[in-house]
Amino acid sequence: MRASIKRAGRRPLFLIGLVITLLLVGVAVLSLVWTPFPPAKMNIIHKLKPPLSFGLLGTDHFGRDVASLLMAGAWNSLSTSFLAVALGASVGTLAGVVTAMRRGWLELVVMRGCDIIFAVPPILSAMMLAAFIGGGRFTAIIAIGVFMVPVFARLTVSAALQVWTRDYVTAAIGIGQSKLRITWNHVLPNISSQIIVQVTIQLGLAILTEAGLSFLGLGLAPPAPSWGRMLAEAQTFLGQAPWLALLPGLAIALAVLGLNMLGDGLRDILDPRDQG
Amino acid sequence: MISILTRRTISLVVTLLIVSLLIFTVMDLLPGDPAAIMLGTSASPDTLAALQHSLGLDRPLPIRYLAWLAGVAQGDLGQSYTYGVPVAGLIAERLTVTLPLALMAVVLSVAVAVPLGVQAARRHNGPFDAVAGVFSYISIAVPAFWVGLLLIIAFSTMLGWLPAGGFPGWDAGLWQGLKALLLPAIALALPQAGVLTRIARAAVLDVMNEDFVRTARAKGLSEEAAVWRHAVPNALIPVVTMLGLQFTFLIAGAVLVENVFNLPGLGRLAFQALSQRDVIVMQDVVLFFSALVIVMNFLVDLAYLAIDPRLRAGAQ
């Protein structure tokens, strides 16, 4: 553990990623208690003001404060993505460890199932779901989360199968421990770092996908602010107010960049074998 | 080899069948009756029943699925409720936009990523490597549809060089068509280029230490020649694999980018079908995209088997 912390200090990638991610989470949480203006408050007289002329980052076509919208958008985007990844990671990991424990026909079924789910891009499954239950946060979470199940299931199966071949597992089988107990005591702790790394990287992907869904109007319903919908609305005013299209995109890119760097940094730190 | 091929093919067909059944069932659960939507609210119950019968909507689900499947197998994807034309023709028409767009994006991303990745590997840990690393980090993080918006601002609104959206059709001439697809293709290519640069760099680094590259250099081949004749071709295998695996994301990107640029492609068709409740069009487009992804993964699998004899032995 101490060695890991020491290694972390020497990894600029990890540190930059951590700082960006913490900053983002901080802004998102802060938006729950404070934003410069109420994000949904319209002020038509001051519409389409450029940054610094009205509020820090200007106003949109309804005269809403862009900085406040971005802050509230951070919470919505992060929380939706987090729930989606939590869904995918928990179902996928459960399916993965059970598959590695039982193998046989279950492995065949789970792996085929993964292929099948993976074949429908989340944008399309979200469209199918949206046609069914309408757009919204729930649709986005299910569409993104379901798509992530195979990612975690495949990762867990291959990682867990490796653990099952280790000597200490053979020893545990030898002294008569049940498969369930071995999974809990040996398999899960040994694959947890790989899962944590994957969660971080998939969070970035989830933010990108959520932004895409909101851009198409399939994400969070208005008036709740979302980065993707801010971009969709900005498209009408590209000539008049190009900065409106700049800021939400920057926010998305920064969030994904931070999470990806954090994930790669974590991988370096938690898995010393990979260090080159 | 033949037996693996047969097994993989059977599994491909089974996967395709299950996906089609899933898509059909989900779409069937949709609230709203297509016949009622086509006729509007003023239709009499008799007319409605007659239309439902002629569309086959009054038959049970398994029969309808089999009928749909039999149609799909013969290239008959059904009739669009809103356009009133065969869906197969609609998809073929929209493909003339989506296919060139995707192809342009793939060519662009490979053309950027391979030289960049190769040079980064050759100057491993140097400043060029660092710049390439930053490029790939950033391009993976930016949403393709946002890049599209930025390109519109720069090249259409400010410079006025390229159209901000829309597609004139290939009848307007090859150049006009390509011009309309250039910005969307760049937007779509950028995230792919970031991923591929990483893969190409890692692959070349791996291969450069292999014996055959060392032998080539020992024979007196220049560093340059050794890299491009021996290291790069071998490093291309993972790049091609990644292209296959990234296919899902290319499709997802295309759906968004087509909507940003108002291109009449398949992605836009799916989105329009959603807002018009044109169930059969959605069903067919989603099936078409999913089948593409499945077949792509199948081809990647086969390519692996063809390249790596160890996998052939392992699969026995």
Coordinates of C-alpha atoms in Angstrom, one line a residue:
Chain A
M1 CA 0.0 0.0 0.0
R2 CA 2.7 2.4 1.0
A3 CA 4.7 1.5 -2.1
S4 CA 1.6 2.2 -4.2
I5 CA 1.3 5.7 -2.7
K6 CA 5.0 6.3 -3.3
R7 CA 4.6 5.3 -6.9
A8 CA 1.6 7.6 -7.2
G9 CA 3.7 10.6 -6.3
R10 CA 6.1 9.9 -9.2
R11 CA 3.3 9.6 -11.8
P12 CA 2.4 12.9 -13.3
L13 CA -0.3 11.2 -15.4
F14 CA -2.0 10.0 -12.3
L15 CA -1.7 13.2 -10.5
I16 CA -3.0 15.4 -13.3
G17 CA -5.9 13.0 -13.8
L18 CA -6.7 13.0 -10.1
V19 CA -6.6 16.8 -9.8
I20 CA -8.9 17.2 -12.9
T21 CA -11.3 14.5 -11.6
L22 CA -11.4 15.9 -8.0
L23 CA -12.0 19.4 -9.4
L24 CA -14.9 18.2 -11.5
V25 CA -16.5 16.2 -8.6
G26 CA -16.0 19.3 -6.4
V27 CA -17.8 21.6 -8.9
A28 CA -20.6 19.0 -9.3
V29 CA -21.2 18.7 -5.6
L30 CA -20.9 22.5 -5.1
S31 CA -23.6 23.0 -7.7
L32 CA -26.0 21.2 -5.4
V33 CA -25.7 24.0 -2.8
W34 CA -24.5 27.0 -4.7
T35 CA -24.3 28.3 -8.3
P36 CA -23.7 32.0 -9.3
F37 CA -27.3 32.2 -10.5
P38 CA -30.2 29.6 -10.4
P39 CA -29.4 27.5 -13.5
A40 CA -32.9 27.5 -14.8
K41 CA -33.6 31.2 -14.3
M42 CA -34.3 32.9 -17.6
N43 CA -33.4 36.5 -18.2
I44 CA -34.4 37.3 -21.8
I45 CA -33.3 40.9 -21.8
H46 CA -29.7 39.7 -21.2
K47 CA -29.8 36.8 -23.7
L48 CA -26.7 35.7 -25.7
K49 CA -24.2 37.9 -23.8
P50 CA -20.6 36.9 -24.4
P51 CA -18.4 35.7 -21.5
L52 CA -17.4 38.4 -18.9
S53 CA -20.0 40.9 -20.1
F54 CA -22.7 39.2 -18.0
G55 CA -21.7 36.7 -15.4
L56 CA -18.4 34.9 -15.8
L57 CA -19.2 32.9 -18.9
G58 CA -22.0 34.9 -20.5
T59 CA -25.7 33.8 -21.1
D60 CA -27.5 31.5 -23.5
H61 CA -30.5 32.2 -25.7
F62 CA -32.9 32.3 -22.7
G63 CA -30.5 34.6 -20.8
R64 CA -29.6 31.8 -18.4
D65 CA -26.2 32.0 -16.8
V66 CA -23.8 29.6 -18.7
A67 CA -21.4 29.1 -15.7
S68 CA -24.4 28.0 -13.5
L69 CA -25.7 25.7 -16.3
L70 CA -22.2 24.1 -16.7
M71 CA -21.9 23.5 -13.0
A72 CA -25.4 21.9 -12.7
G73 CA -24.6 20.0 -15.9
A74 CA -21.5 18.6 -14.2
W75 CA -23.6 17.0 -11.5
N76 CA -26.2 15.6 -13.9
S77 CA -23.6 14.2 -16.3
L78 CA -21.4 12.7 -13.5
S79 CA -24.3 11.2 -11.6
T80 CA -25.9 9.7 -14.7
S81 CA -22.6 8.2 -15.8
F82 CA -21.8 7.0 -12.4
L83 CA -25.1 5.2 -12.0
A84 CA -24.7 3.7 -15.5
V85 CA -21.2 2.4 -14.8
A86 CA -22.3 1.1 -11.3
L87 CA -25.0 -0.9 -13.1
G88 CA -22.7 -2.3 -15.7
A89 CA -19.9 -3.0 -13.3
S90 CA -22.0 -4.8 -10.6
V91 CA -24.0 -6.9 -13.1
G92 CA -20.9 -7.6 -15.2
T93 CA -18.6 -8.5 -12.3
L94 CA -21.3 -10.7 -10.8
A95 CA -21.8 -12.5 -14.1
G96 CA -18.1 -12.8 -14.5
V97 CA -17.1 -14.3 -11.2
V98 CA -20.0 -16.7 -11.3
T99 CA -19.1 -17.8 -14.8
A100 CA -15.4 -18.3 -13.8
M101 CA -16.6 -20.3 -10.8
R102 CA -19.0 -22.6 -12.7
R103 CA -17.7 -22.6 -16.3
G104 CA -19.2 -25.2 -18.6
W105 CA -22.4 -24.3 -20.4
L106 CA -22.7 -21.1 -18.4
E107 CA -19.5 -19.7 -19.8
L108 CA -20.8 -20.3 -23.3
V109 CA -24.1 -18.6 -22.6
V110 CA -22.6 -15.6 -20.8
M111 CA -19.9 -15.1 -23.5
R112 CA -22.5 -15.3 -26.3
G113 CA -24.7 -13.0 -24.4
C114 CA -21.8 -10.5 -24.2
D115 CA -21.3 -10.7 -28.0
I116 CA -25.0 -10.0 -28.5
I117 CA -25.3 -7.0 -26.1
F118 CA -22.0 -5.6 -27.5
A119 CA -23.5 -5.7 -31.0
V120 CA -26.0 -3.0 -30.4
P121 CA -24.3 0.4 -29.9
P122 CA -25.7 2.3 -26.8
I123 CA -26.9 5.1 -29.0
L124 CA -29.2 2.7 -30.9
S125 CA -30.4 0.8 -27.8
A126 CA -31.2 4.2 -26.2
M127 CA -33.2 5.1 -29.3
M128 CA -35.1 1.8 -29.0
L129 CA -35.7 2.4 -25.3
A130 CA -36.6 6.0 -25.9
A131 CA -39.3 4.9 -28.4
F132 CA -40.5 2.6 -25.7
I133 CA -40.4 4.7 -22.5
G134 CA -39.3 8.1 -23.7
G135 CA -36.0 9.7 -23.2
G136 CA -34.6 10.7 -19.8
R137 CA -32.1 9.9 -17.2
F138 CA -33.5 6.4 -16.7
T139 CA -33.2 5.6 -20.4
A140 CA -29.6 6.9 -20.5
I141 CA -28.6 4.9 -17.4
I142 CA -30.1 1.6 -18.7
A143 CA -28.8 2.0 -22.3
I144 CA -25.2 2.9 -21.2
G145 CA -25.2 0.5 -18.2
V146 CA -26.4 -2.5 -20.2
F147 CA -23.7 -1.9 -22.8
M148 CA -21.1 -1.9 -20.1
V149 CA -22.1 -5.3 -18.7
P150 CA -20.1 -7.2 -21.4
V151 CA -17.1 -5.1 -20.8
F152 CA -16.9 -6.0 -17.1
A153 CA -18.1 -9.6 -17.6
R154 CA -15.4 -10.3 -20.1
L155 CA -12.7 -8.6 -18.0
T156 CA -13.8 -10.4 -14.8
V157 CA -14.1 -13.9 -16.5
S158 CA -10.5 -13.7 -17.9
A159 CA -9.0 -12.2 -14.7
A160 CA -10.9 -14.6 -12.4
L161 CA -10.0 -17.7 -14.4
Q162 CA -6.3 -16.8 -14.0
V163 CA -6.8 -16.5 -10.2
W164 CA -8.4 -20.0 -10.2
T165 CA -5.2 -21.5 -11.5
R166 CA -3.1 -20.1 -8.7
D167 CA -1.5 -22.4 -6.1
Y168 CA -3.2 -20.7 -3.2
V169 CA -6.6 -21.4 -4.8
T170 CA -5.6 -25.1 -5.3
A171 CA -4.6 -25.1 -1.7
A172 CA -7.9 -23.6 -0.6
I173 CA -9.7 -26.3 -2.7
G174 CA -7.5 -28.9 -1.1
I175 CA -8.6 -27.9 2.5
G176 CA -12.2 -28.2 1.4
Q177 CA -13.2 -24.5 1.0
S178 CA -16.4 -24.0 -1.0
K179 CA -16.2 -22.3 -4.4
L180 CA -18.3 -19.4 -3.1
R181 CA -15.9 -18.8 -0.3
I182 CA -12.9 -19.0 -2.5
T183 CA -14.5 -16.5 -4.9
W184 CA -15.2 -14.1 -2.0
N185 CA -11.8 -14.6 -0.2
H186 CA -9.4 -15.0 -3.1
V187 CA -10.9 -14.2 -6.5
L188 CA -12.6 -10.9 -5.8
P189 CA -9.7 -9.3 -3.8
N190 CA -7.3 -10.3 -6.5
I191 CA -9.2 -8.9 -9.4
S192 CA -10.5 -5.7 -7.7
S193 CA -7.7 -3.5 -8.8
Q194 CA -8.4 -4.4 -12.5
I195 CA -12.1 -3.6 -12.0
I196 CA -11.3 -0.3 -10.4
V197 CA -9.1 0.8 -13.3
Q198 CA -11.9 -0.3 -15.7
V199 CA -14.5 1.6 -13.8
T200 CA -12.5 4.8 -14.1
I201 CA -12.0 4.4 -17.8
Q202 CA -15.6 3.4 -18.5
L203 CA -16.8 6.5 -16.5
G204 CA -15.1 8.6 -19.2
L205 CA -16.8 6.6 -21.9
A206 CA -20.1 6.9 -20.1
I207 CA -19.8 10.7 -20.0
L208 CA -19.1 10.8 -23.7
T209 CA -22.1 8.6 -24.5
E210 CA -24.4 10.5 -22.1
A211 CA -23.4 13.7 -23.8
G212 CA -24.3 12.2 -27.2
L213 CA -27.7 11.0 -25.9
S214 CA -28.5 14.4 -24.5
F215 CA -27.4 16.0 -27.7
L216 CA -30.0 13.9 -29.5
G217 CA -32.6 14.8 -26.9
L218 CA -32.6 11.3 -25.4
G219 CA -30.9 12.1 -22.2
L220 CA -32.0 14.1 -19.2
A221 CA -35.3 15.9 -19.8
P222 CA -35.3 19.8 -19.8
P223 CA -35.1 22.0 -17.9
A224 CA -32.5 20.0 -16.0
P225 CA -29.2 21.3 -17.5
S226 CA -27.0 18.9 -19.4
W227 CA -23.8 19.4 -21.4
G228 CA -25.0 17.5 -24.4
R229 CA -28.2 19.5 -24.7
M230 CA -26.4 22.8 -24.2
L231 CA -24.4 21.8 -27.3
A232 CA -27.6 20.9 -29.2
E233 CA -29.1 24.3 -28.3
A234 CA -25.9 26.1 -29.2
Q235 CA -26.0 24.7 -32.7
T236 CA -28.7 27.2 -33.7
F237 CA -26.5 30.1 -32.6
L238 CA -23.2 29.1 -34.1
G239 CA -22.9 32.3 -36.0
Q240 CA -24.2 34.7 -33.3
A241 CA -22.7 33.1 -30.2
P242 CA -20.0 30.5 -31.0
W243 CA -18.8 30.5 -27.4
L244 CA -22.0 28.7 -26.4
A245 CA -20.8 25.7 -28.4
L246 CA -17.2 25.9 -27.0
L247 CA -17.7 25.7 -23.3
P248 CA -19.9 22.6 -22.8
G249 CA -17.7 20.7 -25.2
L250 CA -14.6 21.7 -23.3
A251 CA -16.2 20.6 -20.1
I252 CA -17.0 17.2 -21.5
A253 CA -13.5 16.8 -23.0
L254 CA -11.8 17.9 -19.7
A255 CA -13.9 15.4 -17.7
V256 CA -13.2 12.5 -20.0
L257 CA -9.5 13.5 -20.2
G258 CA -9.2 13.6 -16.4
L259 CA -10.8 10.2 -16.0
N260 CA -8.8 8.5 -18.7
M261 CA -5.5 9.9 -17.3
L262 CA -6.6 8.8 -13.8
G263 CA -7.5 5.3 -15.1
D264 CA -4.2 4.9 -16.9
G265 CA -2.3 6.2 -13.9
L266 CA -4.1 3.8 -11.6
R267 CA -3.3 0.9 -13.9
D268 CA 0.4 1.8 -13.7
I269 CA 0.3 2.1 -10.0
L270 CA -1.9 -0.9 -9.1
D271 CA -0.3 -3.3 -11.6
P272 CA 3.5 -3.0 -11.3
R273 CA 4.0 -5.8 -13.9
D274 CA 3.0 -3.4 -16.6
Q275 CA 5.6 -0.8 -15.9
G276 CA 7.8 -0.3 -18.9
Chain B
M1 CA -9.2 -25.3 -39.7
I2 CA -12.4 -26.2 -41.5
S3 CA -14.1 -27.4 -38.3
I4 CA -13.2 -24.1 -36.5
L5 CA -14.5 -22.2 -39.4
T6 CA -17.8 -24.2 -39.4
R7 CA -18.2 -23.7 -35.6
R8 CA -17.5 -19.9 -35.8
T9 CA -20.0 -19.6 -38.7
I10 CA -22.7 -21.5 -36.8
S11 CA -22.1 -19.3 -33.8
L12 CA -22.3 -16.2 -36.1
V13 CA -25.7 -17.3 -37.5
V14 CA -27.0 -18.1 -34.0
T15 CA -25.9 -14.7 -32.7
L16 CA -27.5 -12.9 -35.6
L17 CA -30.8 -14.8 -35.0
I18 CA -30.9 -14.0 -31.3
V19 CA -30.1 -10.4 -32.0
S20 CA -32.9 -10.2 -34.6
L21 CA -35.3 -11.9 -32.2
L22 CA -34.4 -9.4 -29.4
I23 CA -34.8 -6.4 -31.6
F24 CA -38.1 -7.6 -33.0
T25 CA -39.5 -8.3 -29.6
V26 CA -38.4 -5.0 -28.1
M27 CA -39.8 -3.1 -31.0
D28 CA -43.0 -5.1 -30.8
L29 CA -43.5 -4.1 -27.2
L30 CA -43.7 -0.4 -28.3
P31 CA -46.9 1.2 -27.4
G32 CA -48.8 2.6 -30.3
D33 CA -50.3 0.8 -33.3
P34 CA -48.6 1.5 -36.6
A35 CA -51.9 1.1 -38.5
A36 CA -53.6 3.7 -36.3
I37 CA -50.6 6.1 -36.8
M38 CA -50.8 5.7 -40.6
L39 CA -54.5 6.3 -40.8
G40 CA -54.7 9.1 -38.3
T41 CA -57.4 9.6 -35.6
S42 CA -60.4 9.9 -38.0
A43 CA -60.2 6.4 -39.4
S44 CA -63.2 4.1 -38.8
P45 CA -62.7 0.8 -36.9
D46 CA -63.4 -1.2 -40.0
T47 CA -60.7 0.6 -42.1
L48 CA -58.3 0.2 -39.2
A49 CA -59.0 -3.5 -38.9
A50 CA -58.6 -3.9 -42.6
L51 CA -55.2 -2.2 -42.6
Q52 CA -54.0 -4.1 -39.6
H53 CA -54.9 -7.3 -41.5
S54 CA -53.2 -6.3 -44.6
L55 CA -50.0 -5.3 -42.7
G56 CA -50.3 -8.6 -40.9
L57 CA -50.4 -6.9 -37.5
D58 CA -53.3 -9.1 -36.3
R59 CA -51.2 -12.3 -36.4
P60 CA -49.4 -13.6 -33.3
L61 CA -45.8 -12.5 -32.5
P62 CA -43.9 -15.7 -33.5
I63 CA -45.6 -15.8 -36.9
R64 CA -44.9 -12.1 -37.5
Y65 CA -41.2 -12.6 -36.5
L66 CA -40.8 -15.6 -38.8
A67 CA -42.5 -13.7 -41.6
W68 CA -40.2 -10.7 -41.0
L69 CA -37.2 -12.9 -40.9
A70 CA -38.1 -14.7 -44.1
G71 CA -38.5 -11.4 -45.7
V72 CA -35.2 -10.2 -44.4
A73 CA -33.5 -13.3 -45.8
Q74 CA -34.9 -12.5 -49.2
G75 CA -33.9 -8.9 -49.0
D76 CA -37.5 -7.7 -48.3
L77 CA -37.3 -5.6 -45.2
G78 CA -40.9 -4.5 -45.3
Q79 CA -42.6 -1.1 -46.1
S80 CA -41.9 2.1 -44.2
Y81 CA -45.1 3.4 -42.6
T82 CA -44.2 7.0 -43.1
Y83 CA -42.3 7.0 -46.4
G84 CA -44.5 4.3 -48.0
V85 CA -41.5 2.8 -49.8
P86 CA -39.6 -0.5 -49.2
V87 CA -37.2 -0.2 -46.3
A88 CA -34.5 -2.0 -48.2
G89 CA -34.5 0.7 -50.8
L90 CA -34.4 3.4 -48.1
I91 CA -31.4 1.8 -46.4
A92 CA -29.6 1.3 -49.7
E93 CA -30.2 5.0 -50.5
R94 CA -29.0 6.2 -47.1
L95 CA -26.0 3.9 -47.3
T96 CA -24.6 6.0 -50.2
V97 CA -24.0 8.7 -47.6
T98 CA -23.1 6.7 -44.5
L99 CA -20.7 4.2 -46.2
P100 CA -18.5 6.9 -47.9
L101 CA -18.6 8.9 -44.7
A102 CA -17.4 5.9 -42.6
L103 CA -14.8 5.0 -45.2
M104 CA -13.4 8.5 -45.4
A105 CA -13.2 8.6 -41.6
V106 CA -11.4 5.2 -41.5
V107 CA -8.9 6.3 -44.2
L108 CA -8.3 9.6 -42.5
S109 CA -7.7 8.1 -39.1
V110 CA -5.3 5.5 -40.4
A111 CA -3.5 8.0 -42.5
V112 CA -2.9 10.2 -39.4
A113 CA -2.5 7.5 -36.8
V114 CA 0.0 5.1 -38.5
P115 CA 2.8 7.6 -39.4
L116 CA 2.2 9.3 -36.0
G117 CA 2.4 6.1 -34.0
V118 CA 5.4 4.8 -36.0
Q119 CA 7.4 8.0 -35.5
A120 CA 6.4 8.1 -31.8
A121 CA 7.7 4.6 -31.3
R122 CA 11.0 5.3 -33.1
R123 CA 11.5 8.4 -31.0
H124 CA 10.4 6.5 -27.9
N125 CA 10.3 8.8 -24.8
G126 CA 11.5 11.8 -26.8
P127 CA 9.5 15.1 -27.3
F128 CA 7.8 13.8 -30.5
D129 CA 6.5 10.8 -28.5
A130 CA 5.2 13.2 -25.8
V131 CA 3.4 15.3 -28.4
A132 CA 1.8 12.2 -30.0
G133 CA 0.8 11.0 -26.5
V134 CA -0.9 14.3 -25.8
F135 CA -2.6 14.2 -29.2
S136 CA -4.1 10.8 -28.6
Y137 CA -5.2 11.6 -25.1
I138 CA -7.1 14.7 -26.2
S139 CA -8.6 13.2 -29.4
I140 CA -10.0 10.3 -27.4
A141 CA -11.6 12.6 -24.9
V142 CA -13.3 15.0 -27.3
P143 CA -16.8 14.1 -28.5
A144 CA -17.0 13.7 -32.2
F145 CA -20.2 15.7 -32.5
W146 CA -18.5 18.6 -30.7
V147 CA -15.5 18.5 -33.1
G148 CA -18.2 18.7 -35.8
L149 CA -19.6 21.9 -34.3
L150 CA -16.1 23.5 -34.0
L151 CA -15.3 22.6 -37.6
I152 CA -18.6 24.3 -38.7
I153 CA -17.7 27.4 -36.7
A154 CA -14.1 27.5 -38.2
F155 CA -14.6 26.4 -41.8
S156 CA -18.2 27.4 -42.6
T157 CA -19.2 30.3 -40.4
M158 CA -15.8 32.1 -40.2
L159 CA -13.9 31.1 -43.3
G160 CA -16.8 30.0 -45.5
W161 CA -14.8 27.4 -47.3
L162 CA -17.0 24.3 -46.8
P163 CA -20.8 23.8 -46.3
A164 CA -22.1 23.7 -42.7
G165 CA -24.3 20.7 -43.4
G166 CA -26.6 19.0 -45.8
F167 CA -25.8 16.8 -48.7
P168 CA -26.3 17.7 -52.4
G169 CA -26.4 14.1 -53.5
W170 CA -23.8 12.3 -55.7
D171 CA -25.7 13.6 -58.8
A172 CA -24.3 17.1 -58.1
G173 CA -20.8 15.7 -58.8
L174 CA -18.2 13.7 -57.0
W175 CA -16.4 16.9 -55.7
Q176 CA -19.6 18.4 -54.3
G177 CA -20.4 15.2 -52.5
L178 CA -16.9 14.8 -51.1
K179 CA -16.9 18.4 -50.0
A180 CA -20.1 17.9 -48.0
L181 CA -18.6 14.8 -46.3
L182 CA -15.2 16.2 -45.5
L183 CA -15.9 18.0 -42.3
P184 CA -18.1 15.2 -40.9
A185 CA -15.5 12.7 -41.8
I186 CA -12.8 14.6 -40.0
A187 CA -15.0 14.9 -36.9
L188 CA -15.7 11.2 -37.0
A189 CA -12.0 10.3 -37.6
L190 CA -10.4 12.2 -34.8
P191 CA -11.4 10.0 -31.8
Q192 CA -10.5 6.9 -33.9
A193 CA -7.1 8.4 -34.8
G194 CA -6.3 8.9 -31.1
V195 CA -7.0 5.2 -30.3
L196 CA -5.2 4.0 -33.4
T197 CA -2.1 6.1 -32.7
R198 CA -1.7 4.5 -29.3
I199 CA -2.1 1.0 -30.8
A200 CA 0.3 1.6 -33.7
R201 CA 2.9 3.1 -31.3
A202 CA 2.7 0.1 -28.9
A203 CA 2.7 -2.4 -31.8
V204 CA 5.8 -0.9 -33.4
L205 CA 7.6 -0.7 -30.1
D206 CA 6.9 -4.4 -29.6
V207 CA 8.0 -5.5 -33.0
M208 CA 11.2 -3.3 -33.2
N209 CA 12.9 -5.6 -30.6
E210 CA 12.0 -8.8 -32.5
D211 CA 14.7 -10.9 -34.0
F212 CA 13.6 -10.4 -37.6
V213 CA 13.9 -6.7 -37.4
R214 CA 17.3 -7.0 -35.7
T215 CA 18.4 -9.4 -38.5
A216 CA 17.2 -7.0 -41.1
R217 CA 19.3 -4.3 -39.6
A218 CA 22.3 -6.6 -39.3
K219 CA 22.0 -7.4 -43.0
G220 CA 22.8 -3.8 -43.6
L221 CA 19.2 -2.4 -44.1
S222 CA 19.0 1.2 -43.0
E223 CA 17.0 2.0 -39.9
E224 CA 14.3 3.6 -42.1
A225 CA 13.9 0.6 -44.4
A226 CA 14.0 -1.9 -41.5
V227 CA 11.1 0.0 -39.8
W228 CA 8.9 0.4 -42.9
R229 CA 9.6 -3.0 -44.5
H230 CA 9.5 -5.1 -41.5
A231 CA 8.2 -3.4 -38.3
V232 CA 5.3 -1.5 -39.7
P233 CA 3.6 -4.4 -41.7
N234 CA 3.6 -6.5 -38.5
A235 CA 2.4 -3.6 -36.4
L236 CA -0.5 -3.1 -38.7
I237 CA -2.2 -6.3 -37.5
P238 CA -3.2 -4.9 -34.1
V239 CA -4.2 -1.6 -35.9
V240 CA -6.6 -3.5 -38.2
T241 CA -8.0 -5.5 -35.3
M242 CA -8.6 -2.3 -33.4
L243 CA -10.4 -0.9 -36.4
G244 CA -12.7 -3.9 -36.3
L245 CA -13.3 -3.6 -32.6
Q246 CA -13.9 0.2 -32.8
F247 CA -16.6 -0.3 -35.4
T248 CA -19.4 0.0 -32.8
F249 CA -18.1 3.4 -31.8
L250 CA -17.7 4.4 -35.4
I251 CA -21.4 3.7 -36.0
A252 CA -22.4 5.5 -32.8
G253 CA -20.3 8.5 -33.9
A254 CA -21.9 8.4 -37.3
V255 CA -25.4 8.6 -35.9
L256 CA -24.4 11.8 -34.0
V257 CA -22.3 13.4 -36.7
E258 CA -24.9 12.9 -39.3
N259 CA -27.3 14.7 -37.1
V260 CA -24.9 17.6 -36.5
F261 CA -24.3 18.0 -40.3
N262 CA -27.9 17.2 -41.3
L263 CA -26.6 14.4 -43.6
P264 CA -29.3 12.0 -45.0
G265 CA -27.5 8.9 -43.8
L266 CA -28.5 5.8 -41.9
G267 CA -28.0 7.3 -38.5
R268 CA -30.3 10.2 -39.3
L269 CA -32.8 7.8 -40.8
A270 CA -32.9 5.9 -37.5
F271 CA -33.3 9.1 -35.5
Q272 CA -36.1 10.3 -37.8
A273 CA -37.8 6.9 -37.6
L274 CA -37.8 7.2 -33.9
S275 CA -39.5 10.6 -33.9
Q276 CA -42.1 9.4 -36.5
R277 CA -42.6 6.0 -34.7
D278 CA -41.7 4.2 -37.9
V279 CA -41.2 1.0 -36.1
I280 CA -40.2 -1.1 -39.1
V281 CA -37.5 1.3 -40.2
M282 CA -36.0 1.5 -36.7
Q283 CA -36.1 -2.2 -36.4
D284 CA -34.4 -2.8 -39.8
V285 CA -31.7 -0.1 -39.3
V286 CA -30.8 -1.3 -35.8
L287 CA -30.7 -4.9 -37.1
F288 CA -28.5 -3.7 -40.0
F289 CA -26.1 -1.9 -37.8
S290 CA -25.9 -4.8 -35.3
A291 CA -25.4 -7.3 -38.0
L292 CA -22.5 -5.2 -39.3
V293 CA -20.9 -5.1 -35.9
I294 CA -21.3 -8.9 -35.5
V295 CA -19.9 -9.7 -38.9
M296 CA -17.0 -7.3 -38.3
N297 CA -16.1 -9.1 -35.1
F298 CA -16.4 -12.4 -36.9
L299 CA -14.0 -11.2 -39.5
V300 CA -11.6 -10.0 -36.9
D301 CA -11.8 -13.4 -35.3
L302 CA -11.1 -15.1 -38.6
A303 CA -8.2 -12.7 -39.3
Y304 CA -6.7 -13.7 -36.0
L305 CA -7.0 -17.4 -36.8
A306 CA -5.4 -16.9 -40.2
I307 CA -2.5 -14.9 -38.7
D308 CA -1.7 -16.8 -35.5
P309 CA -1.2 -20.6 -35.8
R310 CA -1.2 -20.8 -32.0
L311 CA -4.9 -19.8 -31.8
R312 CA -5.8 -22.4 -34.4
A313 CA -4.2 -25.1 -32.2
G314 CA -5.9 -23.7 -29.1
A315 CA -9.3 -23.7 -30.7
Q316 CA -9.2 -27.4 -31.6

